[in-house]
mmCIF file of C-alpha atoms in Angstrom:
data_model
loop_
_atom_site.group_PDB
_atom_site.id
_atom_site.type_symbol
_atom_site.label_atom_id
_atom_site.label_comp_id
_atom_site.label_asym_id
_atom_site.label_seq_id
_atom_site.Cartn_x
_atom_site.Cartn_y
_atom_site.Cartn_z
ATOM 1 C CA UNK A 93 120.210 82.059 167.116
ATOM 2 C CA UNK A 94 120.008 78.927 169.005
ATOM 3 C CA UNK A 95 122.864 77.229 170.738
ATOM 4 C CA UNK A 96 124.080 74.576 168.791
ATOM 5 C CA UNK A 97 126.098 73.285 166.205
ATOM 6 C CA UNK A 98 124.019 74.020 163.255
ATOM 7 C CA UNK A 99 122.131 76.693 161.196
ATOM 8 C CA UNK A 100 118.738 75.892 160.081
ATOM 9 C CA UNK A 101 117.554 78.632 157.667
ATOM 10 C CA UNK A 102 114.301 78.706 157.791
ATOM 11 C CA UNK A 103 113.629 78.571 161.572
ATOM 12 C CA UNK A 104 115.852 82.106 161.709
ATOM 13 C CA UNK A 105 114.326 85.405 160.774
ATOM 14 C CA UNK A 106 115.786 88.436 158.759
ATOM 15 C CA UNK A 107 116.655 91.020 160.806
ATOM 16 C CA UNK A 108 116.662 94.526 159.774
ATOM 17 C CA UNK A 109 119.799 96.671 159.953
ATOM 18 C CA UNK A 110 119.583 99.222 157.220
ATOM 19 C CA UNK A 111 117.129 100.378 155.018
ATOM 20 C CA UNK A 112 116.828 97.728 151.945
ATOM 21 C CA UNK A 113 119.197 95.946 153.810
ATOM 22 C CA UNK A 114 118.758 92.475 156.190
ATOM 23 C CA UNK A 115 121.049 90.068 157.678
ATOM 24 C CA UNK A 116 120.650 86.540 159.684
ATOM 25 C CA UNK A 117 123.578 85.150 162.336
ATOM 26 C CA UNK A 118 124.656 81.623 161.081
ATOM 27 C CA UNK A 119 126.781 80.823 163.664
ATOM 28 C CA UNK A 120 129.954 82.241 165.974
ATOM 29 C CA UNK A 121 132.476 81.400 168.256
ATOM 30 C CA UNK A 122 134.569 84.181 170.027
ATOM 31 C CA UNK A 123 137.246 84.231 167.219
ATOM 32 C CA UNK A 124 134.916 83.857 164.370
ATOM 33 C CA UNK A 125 131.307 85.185 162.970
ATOM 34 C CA UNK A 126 129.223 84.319 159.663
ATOM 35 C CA UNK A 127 126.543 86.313 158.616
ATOM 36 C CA UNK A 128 124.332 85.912 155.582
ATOM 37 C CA UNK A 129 123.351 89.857 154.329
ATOM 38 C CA UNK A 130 120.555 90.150 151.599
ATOM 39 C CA UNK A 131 120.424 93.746 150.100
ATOM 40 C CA UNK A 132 117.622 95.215 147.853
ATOM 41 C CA UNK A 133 118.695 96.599 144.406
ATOM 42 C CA UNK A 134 120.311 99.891 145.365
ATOM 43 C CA UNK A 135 120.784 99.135 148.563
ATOM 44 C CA UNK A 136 123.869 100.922 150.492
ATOM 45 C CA UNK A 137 126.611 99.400 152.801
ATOM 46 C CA UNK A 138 127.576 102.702 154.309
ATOM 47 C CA UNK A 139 131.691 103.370 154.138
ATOM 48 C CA UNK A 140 133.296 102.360 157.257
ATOM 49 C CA UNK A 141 136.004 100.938 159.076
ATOM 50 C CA UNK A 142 136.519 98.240 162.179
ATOM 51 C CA UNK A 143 139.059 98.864 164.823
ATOM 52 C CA UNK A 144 139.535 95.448 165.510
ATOM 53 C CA UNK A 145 137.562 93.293 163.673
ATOM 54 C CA UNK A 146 139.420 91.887 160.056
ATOM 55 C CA UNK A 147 136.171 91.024 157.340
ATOM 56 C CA UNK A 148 136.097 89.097 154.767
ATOM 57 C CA UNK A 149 132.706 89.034 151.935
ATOM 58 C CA UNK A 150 131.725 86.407 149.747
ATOM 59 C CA UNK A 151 128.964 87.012 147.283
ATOM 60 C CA UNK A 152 126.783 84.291 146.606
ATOM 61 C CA UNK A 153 123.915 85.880 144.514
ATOM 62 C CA UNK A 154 123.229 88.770 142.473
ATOM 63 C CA UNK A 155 125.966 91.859 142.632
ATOM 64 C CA UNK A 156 127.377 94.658 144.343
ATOM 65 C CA UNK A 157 130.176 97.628 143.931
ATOM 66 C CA UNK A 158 132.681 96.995 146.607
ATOM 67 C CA UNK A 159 134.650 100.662 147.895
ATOM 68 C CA UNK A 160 137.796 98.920 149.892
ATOM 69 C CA UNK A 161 140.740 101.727 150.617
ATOM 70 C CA UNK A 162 139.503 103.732 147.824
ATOM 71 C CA UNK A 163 139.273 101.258 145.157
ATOM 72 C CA UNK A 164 136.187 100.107 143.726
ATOM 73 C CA UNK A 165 134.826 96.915 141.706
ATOM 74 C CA UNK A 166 132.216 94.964 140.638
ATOM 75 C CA UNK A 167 131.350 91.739 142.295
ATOM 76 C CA UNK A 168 129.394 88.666 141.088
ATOM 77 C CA UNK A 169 128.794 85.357 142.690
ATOM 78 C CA UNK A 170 131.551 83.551 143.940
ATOM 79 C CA UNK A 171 133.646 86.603 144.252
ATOM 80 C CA UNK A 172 135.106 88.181 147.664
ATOM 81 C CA UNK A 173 136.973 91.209 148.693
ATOM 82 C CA UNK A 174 138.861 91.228 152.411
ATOM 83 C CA UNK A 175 139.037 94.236 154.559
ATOM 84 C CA UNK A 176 141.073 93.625 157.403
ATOM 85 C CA UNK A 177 140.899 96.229 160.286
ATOM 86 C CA UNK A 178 141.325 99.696 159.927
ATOM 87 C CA UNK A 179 140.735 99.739 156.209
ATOM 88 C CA UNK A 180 137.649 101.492 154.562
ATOM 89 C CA UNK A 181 135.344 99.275 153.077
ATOM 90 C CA UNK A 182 131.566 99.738 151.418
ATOM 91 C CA UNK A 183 129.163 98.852 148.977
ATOM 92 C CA UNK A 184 126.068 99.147 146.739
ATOM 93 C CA UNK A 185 124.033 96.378 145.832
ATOM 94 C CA UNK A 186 123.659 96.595 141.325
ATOM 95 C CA UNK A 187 120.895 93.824 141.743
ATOM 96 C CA UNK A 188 117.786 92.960 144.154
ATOM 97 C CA UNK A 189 118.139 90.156 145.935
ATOM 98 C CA UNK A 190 122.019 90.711 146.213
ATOM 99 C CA UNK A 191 123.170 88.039 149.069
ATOM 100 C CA UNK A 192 126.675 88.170 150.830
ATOM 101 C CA UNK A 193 127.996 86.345 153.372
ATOM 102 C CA UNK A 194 130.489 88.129 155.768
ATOM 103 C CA UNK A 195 132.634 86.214 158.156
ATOM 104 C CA UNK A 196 134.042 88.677 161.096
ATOM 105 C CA UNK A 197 137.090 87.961 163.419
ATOM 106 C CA UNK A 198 137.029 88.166 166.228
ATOM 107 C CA UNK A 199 133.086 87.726 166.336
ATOM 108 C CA UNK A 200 131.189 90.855 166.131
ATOM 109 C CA UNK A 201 129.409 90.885 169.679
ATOM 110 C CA UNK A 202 127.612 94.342 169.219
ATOM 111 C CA UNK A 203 125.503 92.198 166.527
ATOM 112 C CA UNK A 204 124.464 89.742 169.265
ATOM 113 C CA UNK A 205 122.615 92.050 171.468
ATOM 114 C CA UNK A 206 119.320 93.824 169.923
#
């Protein structure tokens, strides 16, 4: 991402970080991260945990099951779960094209280097 104050779209690139599964940086500062996630139908969001880093997901298209601390539920547009550190969190994309955005704090700095 380039320095800066904004997020232009279409001049960033997906990058791959699962299979079926891509993300793009919008924009951080050391306390706070967004990242857009796009996940192909069946796509999986492995269970897992941060040790310091509290996450909150907002779906804006398409849908997902959500696993937080054992728990699960369906998630449409507009909808959001909140994991904060140290709580067990995943989930499975019920639609192609499924788009989340996750905002991290503090910002997630192992997603910065390649």
């Amino acid at each position: 991402m380039n320095a800066g104050s904004f997020f232009m779209n279409d001049e960033q690139d997906w990058q791959d970080v699962e299979p079926g599964i891509q993300r793009k940086i919008v924009a951080h500062t050391p306390d706070l991260m967004a990242v857009c996630v796009k996940f192909d139908l069946g796509a999986v969001g492995t269970p897992h945990q941060h040790e310091i880093h509290d996450q909150i997901g907002y779906v804006v298209q398409g849908a997902f099951e959500v696993e937080l601390d054992g728990e699960k539920r369906r998630l449409g547009p507009g909808d959001a779960f909140v994991a904060p550190h140290h709580t067990l969190h995943g989930a499975v994309a019920l639609e192609s094209e499924s788009v989340v955005i996750d905002l991290f704090s503090p910002r997630r700095d192992d997603m910065l280097t390649p």
